[in-house]
Each structure stands twice: as C-alpha cells, then as structure tokens.
Amino acid sequence: MAASLPPKLKIKDITPFAVRAAQLEKHKPIVSYWCNYYIIDQILSKGLHSADDECMQYTTTLMDKLEQTKTEQAGNDAIVDDIAAKAYIEQFALDTFQRGDDAIHTNKASRQTIDTFQAAVTFFDLLNMSIWAPIDPDITAKSKYAKFHAVRIAKAIKAGEDPNDSNPVDEEPPVASAQDSYQPPTVESAPESQYPSRPASVTQPDPTTSLPTQDQVSPIESATNPRQNSVGGGYFPSAPTFSEDFAASNAPSANPATPFIPSAPSQSLDAPVSPSQYYSQPTQPPASIPIHTPVAMPPPPPAAPVPLPPVQAVAPGTYRTDDDSITLAQKHAKWAMSALNFEDVDTAVKELRLALQTLGAS
C-alpha cells in the first residue's frame, strides 16, 4: 500500500505509517492493522479523502481491508479491544526502542540503528490516536530521545565519522573509599526500641556503702536490669545490706565483737509480716543499729510511675495537631533516641524539648 499511496497523501503524517504497515503485514499483522487504522484516521480527520478520485479510491480500499481483518481476527483482543490493543502497540514500540538503545550503549550504532529509532518513533505516534487515552509522558520522552539519536547518528555517518564516538557515556557509581566506610547514624537507622541499650561494662554503685544520689537513679538503666527483689522494678536501688565488716565498723565500742545479724527474728513480733504489709509501712531500724547508720527509703508501690519533671500545664485544645507539626516532632523524638544510643544526654534532652515545643507544649 505504501507504493500505491496517492501523491496528495504522501505527507509526513501518513507516509511513515504506510511504510511500516507494508513491512509488518506478514510478520506482525496486528501492528500493520493499527498502522492502516491510523492512516484512515488522519485522512478522514483532515478531509484528504475528497482531495481527488485517487485519494477517494485509496481510502475506500484501505477501509475495506480493515473491515476484513477485523472480521477474520474477531477473537483477537489486540484487534477488537481498545485497551488490549493499546497495550500491545505500546509494548511493541518499547521493544523496538530498546533495540536501538542497546546498540548505542554497546557502541554498535549503525545505519540500522537509525531505522530502528525511526520505527520506534512511528509506533510511539500510534498511541496518540483519539481512540486511546492521552500518551504517557514517559513515552513522549522516549520518542524525543529516539529522534535525537537517529539524527545524531545520521549526521555522523554523513560526515564520515564513527557514530559511536559521540554515544552517551554511562557514568559508573563512585567507589566508596575506606574513609567513607563509616557513616554516622541517621534518623532512619536509629533503633525503634523504647529504650536505648546500655553498655554491659557500666558498673553499678555499691549499695552497701552509701545511698545513691538522685543523679544516680536512671530510668533508662532500670529497663535493662531484671527485677531482683525490688518493688520499684529496678528503678530505685535495693535497700542496703549489713555485712559483718560494716556492722563491726559502726557498732558501739562497748561491744565491738558482736556483729549485727539482720536475719535474726525480733522477739517483739507476734506473727509473720506479709510482704505487702512490710512495704506498706515505713521500715523501722533495728535497735542494735547505730543512729548514724543509713536507712533505705521505702520503695514506691509496684504500679508507681517513673517520676517526671513537672510540665507546665497547657490549656486543652492548644496543642498543634497539624501534619507538619506532628512530623517534625517525630523527627526530634527519633533524634533524641539516636542520641541516647550514644549516651549523649544533652542532645537527647534538647531534641525532646524541641519536640514538645513543636507540638505547642513547653
């Protein structure tokens, strides 16, 4: 049909499609069918069929051929179903484009590559038909790419140059050096656990010599230590025990050889005291303990929450609950968790305060 194309129909919107339809009529009849369909669409939309009798005869013959193919291929979705047909043509166009692109990236560009890219552009243009949805931007970009390299290769061959000398160079990813092997922790790489881990080598203060100060009590530390006979779950240190050396060093000078044995039952007790009764009442020091002996403070009940610094009350409804504020607060909170992993308490406190300020709290 390309050879019999009337002179008035030999325009750029028709000729390339007539050439491809004739080339693929035997090997790819479905693609040939849609190339002829595109030709009819262009002729009728531009009113070219009435240009002269030859154009009218060409149009009538081509339409009859399309109807015959549609009847013979009535069970072929790529012919009778518009969605399936578009997918078929798009895939064929992409395959054609890929062959040309592979020739460039393997430095095997030649005259054949020019024809391959030109064919891909023609098949991409088929997707612009009114029966299908608007063309995808990615297809448009690939079509421009194919046109550019077809012209570039043709100019190089015409000038007697090797078209592969001007092929685009694939940039290799940079190789990471030894100095770049260590990357500081980021928000995404920070552990999501509730409490950061603590080094196993940290030694705990000896509870037998003195009571811990307020700074030595760490809620983070309590999460990593198991509950060992402590009602507070490990938050407060255990009550001091009295060894023989301790009692001997603090016993009255009148009886230095008699150490205090804490396990000896008191004669004044009438009945055993249950654990709940013991912890619900203040602990009384034994009569034999000197006045200056340190006494453990009673631990809080098991359900007592970890004491927190007082927070300034904010009137209900004044917190910021928009998406930007919540997202920023989450980032500050994650940074605080990451800082605690490296025992950077100052940074953690600063980030937590920023998170509260972001949400409207002080």
Coordinates of C-alpha atoms in Angstrom, one line a residue:
M1 CA 0.0 0.0 0.0
A2 CA 3.0 2.3 0.5
A3 CA 3.9 2.1 -3.2
S4 CA 0.3 2.9 -4.2
L5 CA 0.0 5.9 -1.9
P6 CA -1.5 8.8 -3.9
P7 CA 0.8 11.8 -4.3
K8 CA -1.6 14.1 -2.3
L9 CA -1.4 11.6 0.6
K10 CA 2.4 11.5 0.7
I11 CA 2.8 13.6 3.8
K12 CA 4.7 13.2 7.0
D13 CA 1.6 12.2 9.0
I14 CA 0.8 9.3 6.6
T15 CA 3.9 8.1 4.7
P16 CA 5.9 6.6 7.7
F17 CA 2.8 4.6 8.8
A18 CA 2.2 3.3 5.3
V19 CA 5.8 2.1 5.1
R20 CA 5.6 0.3 8.4
A21 CA 2.2 -1.2 7.6
A22 CA 3.6 -2.8 4.4
Q23 CA 6.8 -4.0 6.2
L24 CA 4.9 -5.8 9.0
E25 CA 1.9 -7.1 7.1
K26 CA 3.1 -10.7 7.2
H27 CA 5.2 -10.8 10.4
K28 CA 3.2 -8.5 12.7
P29 CA -0.3 -8.2 11.2
I30 CA -1.7 -6.6 14.3
V31 CA 0.8 -3.7 14.2
S32 CA 0.1 -3.4 10.4
Y33 CA -3.6 -3.2 11.1
W34 CA -3.2 -0.3 13.5
C35 CA -0.8 1.5 11.2
N36 CA -3.5 1.4 8.5
Y37 CA -6.1 2.4 11.0
Y38 CA -4.0 5.4 11.9
I39 CA -3.8 6.3 8.2
I40 CA -7.5 6.3 7.8
D41 CA -7.9 8.4 10.9
Q42 CA -5.6 11.0 9.5
I43 CA -7.2 11.0 6.1
L44 CA -10.7 11.4 7.4
S45 CA -9.9 14.0 10.1
K46 CA -8.1 16.2 7.6
G47 CA -10.6 15.6 4.8
L48 CA -8.0 14.3 2.4
H49 CA -10.2 11.5 1.0
S50 CA -12.0 14.1 -1.1
A51 CA -8.9 15.7 -2.5
D52 CA -9.3 13.7 -5.7
D53 CA -10.6 10.4 -7.1
E54 CA -7.3 8.6 -6.4
C55 CA -7.4 9.6 -2.8
M56 CA -11.0 8.5 -2.5
Q57 CA -10.2 5.1 -4.1
Y58 CA -7.2 4.6 -1.8
T59 CA -9.3 5.4 1.3
T60 CA -12.2 3.1 0.3
T61 CA -9.8 0.2 -0.4
L62 CA -8.0 0.6 2.8
M63 CA -11.2 0.8 4.8
D64 CA -12.5 -2.4 3.3
K65 CA -9.2 -4.1 4.2
L66 CA -9.5 -3.0 7.8
E67 CA -13.0 -4.4 8.0
Q68 CA -11.9 -7.7 6.5
T69 CA -9.0 -8.0 9.1
K70 CA -11.4 -7.2 11.9
T71 CA -13.8 -9.9 10.8
E72 CA -11.0 -12.5 10.5
Q73 CA -9.5 -11.6 13.8
A74 CA -12.8 -11.3 15.7
G75 CA -11.4 -13.3 18.6
N76 CA -8.2 -11.3 18.9
D77 CA -8.3 -8.8 21.8
A78 CA -5.5 -6.8 20.3
I79 CA -7.8 -6.1 17.4
V80 CA -11.3 -5.8 18.9
D81 CA -10.5 -4.4 22.4
D82 CA -9.1 -0.9 22.5
I83 CA -7.3 -1.3 25.9
A84 CA -5.6 -4.6 24.9
A85 CA -4.7 -3.1 21.5
K86 CA -3.0 -0.1 23.2
A87 CA -1.0 -2.3 25.5
Y88 CA 0.1 -4.5 22.6
I89 CA 1.3 -1.5 20.5
E90 CA 3.0 0.2 23.4
Q91 CA 4.9 -3.0 24.2
F92 CA 6.0 -3.4 20.6
A93 CA 7.1 0.2 20.4
L94 CA 9.1 -0.2 23.6
D95 CA 10.8 -3.4 22.4
T96 CA 11.8 -1.6 19.1
F97 CA 13.1 1.4 21.1
Q98 CA 15.1 -0.9 23.4
R99 CA 16.9 -2.5 20.4
G100 CA 18.1 0.9 19.3
D101 CA 19.1 2.0 22.8
D102 CA 21.1 -1.2 23.3
A103 CA 23.0 -0.5 20.1
I104 CA 24.1 2.8 21.5
H105 CA 25.1 1.6 24.9
T106 CA 27.1 -1.2 23.4
N107 CA 28.8 1.1 20.8
K108 CA 27.2 -0.8 17.9
A109 CA 25.3 2.1 16.4
S110 CA 24.9 2.0 12.6
R111 CA 22.6 2.8 9.8
Q112 CA 20.3 0.1 11.0
T113 CA 20.1 1.9 14.4
I114 CA 18.7 4.9 12.6
D115 CA 15.9 2.9 11.0
T116 CA 15.2 1.2 14.4
F117 CA 14.8 4.5 16.1
Q118 CA 12.6 5.9 13.3
A119 CA 10.4 2.9 13.5
A120 CA 10.1 3.3 17.3
V121 CA 9.0 6.9 16.8
T122 CA 6.3 5.8 14.4
F123 CA 4.9 3.2 16.7
F124 CA 5.0 5.7 19.6
D125 CA 3.0 8.1 17.5
L126 CA 0.3 5.4 17.1
L127 CA -0.5 5.8 20.7
N128 CA -1.7 9.4 20.0
M129 CA -4.8 8.1 18.2
S130 CA -8.1 9.6 19.5
I131 CA -9.5 6.1 20.4
W132 CA -6.8 5.8 23.2
A133 CA -6.1 7.9 26.2
P134 CA -3.5 10.7 26.1
I135 CA 0.0 9.5 25.6
D136 CA 2.1 8.9 28.7
P137 CA 4.9 11.5 29.4
D138 CA 7.5 8.7 29.6
I139 CA 6.5 7.6 26.1
T140 CA 6.9 11.2 24.8
A141 CA 10.4 11.4 26.4
K142 CA 11.5 8.2 24.8
S143 CA 10.2 9.4 21.4
K144 CA 12.2 12.6 21.6
Y145 CA 15.3 10.5 22.7
A146 CA 14.9 8.3 19.6
K147 CA 14.5 11.2 17.2
F148 CA 17.6 12.9 18.7
H149 CA 19.9 9.9 18.3
A150 CA 18.5 9.0 14.9
V151 CA 19.5 12.5 13.7
R152 CA 22.9 12.4 15.5
I153 CA 23.9 9.0 14.1
A154 CA 22.8 10.1 10.5
K155 CA 24.9 13.3 10.8
A156 CA 27.9 11.3 12.0
I157 CA 27.7 8.8 9.2
K158 CA 27.2 11.6 6.6
A159 CA 30.3 13.3 7.9
G160 CA 32.3 10.1 7.6
E161 CA 32.7 9.8 11.4
D162 CA 32.0 6.9 13.7
P163 CA 28.6 7.5 15.3
N164 CA 29.8 5.5 18.4
D165 CA 32.4 8.2 19.2
S166 CA 29.6 10.6 20.3
N167 CA 27.5 8.0 22.1
P168 CA 26.4 9.0 25.6
V169 CA 28.8 7.6 28.3
D170 CA 27.3 5.6 31.2
E171 CA 28.6 7.0 34.4
E172 CA 29.7 4.4 36.9
P173 CA 28.8 4.9 40.5
P174 CA 31.7 6.1 42.6
V175 CA 33.5 3.5 44.7
A176 CA 33.3 4.2 48.4
S177 CA 36.7 4.8 50.0
A178 CA 37.9 3.4 53.3
Q179 CA 37.2 6.8 54.9
D180 CA 33.6 6.7 53.7
S181 CA 33.0 3.2 55.1
Y182 CA 31.8 4.6 58.4
Q183 CA 28.5 6.5 58.2
P184 CA 27.2 8.4 61.3
P185 CA 23.8 7.1 62.4
T186 CA 20.8 8.7 60.9
V187 CA 17.2 9.1 62.0
E188 CA 16.2 6.2 59.7
S189 CA 18.9 3.9 61.1
A190 CA 18.2 4.7 64.8
P191 CA 16.7 1.7 66.6
E192 CA 13.0 1.8 67.2
S193 CA 13.1 0.3 70.7
Q194 CA 11.6 2.1 73.6
Y195 CA 14.8 2.5 75.5
P196 CA 18.3 2.5 74.1
S197 CA 20.7 -0.2 75.1
R198 CA 23.4 0.4 77.7
P199 CA 27.0 -1.0 77.7
A200 CA 27.4 -4.1 79.8
S201 CA 30.6 -2.8 81.3
V202 CA 29.0 0.0 83.3
T203 CA 29.4 -0.7 87.0
Q204 CA 26.6 0.0 89.4
P205 CA 27.3 1.8 92.7
D206 CA 27.8 -0.4 95.8
P207 CA 24.5 -0.2 97.7
T208 CA 26.3 -1.4 100.9
T209 CA 28.3 1.7 101.4
S210 CA 26.0 4.6 100.7
L211 CA 22.6 5.5 99.3
P212 CA 22.6 6.6 95.7
T213 CA 22.0 10.3 94.9
Q214 CA 19.2 11.5 92.8
D215 CA 21.5 11.8 89.8
Q216 CA 22.5 8.1 90.0
V217 CA 18.9 6.9 89.5
S218 CA 18.3 6.3 85.8
P219 CA 15.0 5.2 84.3
I220 CA 16.9 4.0 81.3
E221 CA 19.1 1.8 83.4
S222 CA 16.2 0.2 85.1
A223 CA 14.8 -1.0 81.8
T224 CA 17.9 -3.1 81.1
N225 CA 18.2 -4.7 84.6
P226 CA 16.0 -7.6 85.7
R227 CA 13.7 -7.2 88.7
Q228 CA 15.6 -8.5 91.6
N229 CA 13.6 -8.3 94.8
S230 CA 12.7 -4.7 94.1
V231 CA 9.2 -3.5 94.3
G232 CA 10.1 -0.5 92.1
G233 CA 11.1 -2.7 89.2
G234 CA 14.7 -1.8 89.5
Y235 CA 14.1 2.0 89.4
F236 CA 15.3 2.6 93.0
P237 CA 18.4 0.8 94.3
S238 CA 17.9 -2.1 96.7
A239 CA 18.0 -1.5 100.5
P240 CA 21.5 -1.6 101.9
T241 CA 22.5 -4.9 103.5
F242 CA 24.7 -5.1 106.6
S243 CA 27.8 -7.2 106.4
E244 CA 30.0 -8.2 109.2
D245 CA 32.6 -5.6 108.3
F246 CA 30.0 -2.9 108.0
A247 CA 28.4 -3.8 111.4
A248 CA 31.8 -4.1 113.1
S249 CA 32.9 -0.7 111.8
N250 CA 29.8 1.0 113.1
A251 CA 29.0 -1.0 116.2
P252 CA 29.3 0.7 119.7
S253 CA 32.7 0.5 121.3
A254 CA 31.3 -1.3 124.3
N255 CA 30.6 -4.5 122.4
P256 CA 32.8 -4.5 119.3
A257 CA 32.8 -8.3 118.9
T258 CA 29.1 -8.7 118.4
P259 CA 28.1 -8.1 114.8
F260 CA 24.5 -7.4 113.9
I261 CA 22.7 -10.3 112.1
P262 CA 19.8 -8.9 110.1
S263 CA 18.2 -12.3 109.6
A264 CA 17.6 -12.9 113.3
P265 CA 13.9 -12.6 114.1
S266 CA 12.8 -10.0 116.5
Q267 CA 11.3 -11.2 119.8
S268 CA 8.7 -8.5 119.7
L269 CA 7.0 -9.8 116.6
D270 CA 3.8 -11.7 117.4
A271 CA 3.2 -13.0 113.8
P272 CA 5.0 -13.1 110.5
V273 CA 4.5 -10.0 108.5
S274 CA 3.4 -10.4 104.9
P275 CA 5.4 -8.7 102.1
S276 CA 2.5 -6.3 101.3
Q277 CA 2.3 -5.3 104.9
Y278 CA 6.0 -4.8 105.1
Y279 CA 6.2 -2.4 102.1
S280 CA 3.0 -0.6 103.0
Q281 CA 4.6 0.6 106.3
P282 CA 7.8 2.6 106.9
T283 CA 10.7 0.4 107.8
Q284 CA 11.9 0.8 111.4
P285 CA 15.6 0.4 112.0
P286 CA 16.6 -2.4 114.4
A287 CA 17.5 -1.3 118.0
S288 CA 21.1 -2.6 117.6
I289 CA 21.8 -0.3 114.6
P290 CA 23.6 2.9 115.5
I291 CA 21.8 6.1 114.9
H292 CA 24.1 7.2 112.2
T293 CA 23.5 4.0 110.1
P294 CA 21.9 4.9 106.7
V295 CA 18.4 3.5 106.3
A296 CA 16.8 2.8 102.9
M297 CA 13.9 4.8 101.9
P298 CA 10.7 2.7 101.4
P299 CA 10.3 2.0 97.7
P300 CA 7.1 3.1 95.9
P301 CA 4.3 0.6 95.2
P302 CA 4.8 -1.6 92.1
A303 CA 2.4 0.4 89.9
A304 CA 4.0 3.8 90.8
P305 CA 5.0 5.6 87.5
V306 CA 8.5 6.9 86.9
P307 CA 8.7 10.4 88.4
L308 CA 9.0 13.1 85.7
P309 CA 9.8 16.8 85.9
P310 CA 6.8 19.0 86.3
V311 CA 5.5 20.1 82.9
Q312 CA 3.7 23.4 82.6
A313 CA 0.0 22.9 82.1
V314 CA -1.3 23.8 78.7
A315 CA -5.0 24.5 78.2
P316 CA -6.8 21.8 76.3
G317 CA -7.1 22.3 72.6
T318 CA -4.0 24.5 72.3
Y319 CA -1.7 21.7 71.1
R320 CA -0.6 21.7 67.4
T321 CA -2.1 18.7 65.7
D322 CA -1.4 19.5 62.1
D323 CA 0.6 17.0 60.0
D324 CA 3.7 19.3 59.7
S325 CA 4.0 19.7 63.4
I326 CA 3.5 16.0 64.2
T327 CA 6.0 15.0 61.5
L328 CA 8.6 17.5 62.9
A329 CA 8.0 16.4 66.4
Q330 CA 8.5 12.7 65.4
K331 CA 11.9 13.7 63.8
H332 CA 13.1 15.4 67.0
A333 CA 12.0 12.4 69.1
K334 CA 13.9 10.0 66.8
W335 CA 17.0 12.2 67.0
A336 CA 16.7 12.1 70.8
M337 CA 16.5 8.3 70.8
S338 CA 19.6 8.2 68.5
A339 CA 21.5 10.5 70.8
L340 CA 20.6 8.3 73.8
N341 CA 22.2 5.3 72.0
F342 CA 25.5 7.1 72.2
E343 CA 24.8 8.3 75.8
D344 CA 24.6 11.9 74.6
V345 CA 22.0 13.0 77.2
D346 CA 22.4 16.8 76.5
T347 CA 21.4 16.3 72.8
A348 CA 18.6 14.0 73.8
V349 CA 17.1 16.5 76.2
K350 CA 17.4 19.3 73.7
E351 CA 15.7 17.3 71.0
L352 CA 12.9 16.2 73.3
R353 CA 12.3 19.8 74.3
L354 CA 12.1 20.8 70.7
A355 CA 9.6 18.1 70.0
L356 CA 7.4 19.4 72.8
Q357 CA 7.7 23.0 71.6
T358 CA 6.8 21.9 68.1
L359 CA 3.5 20.5 69.5
G360 CA 2.8 23.6 71.4
A361 CA 4.0 22.3 74.8
S362 CA 6.7 23.9 76.9

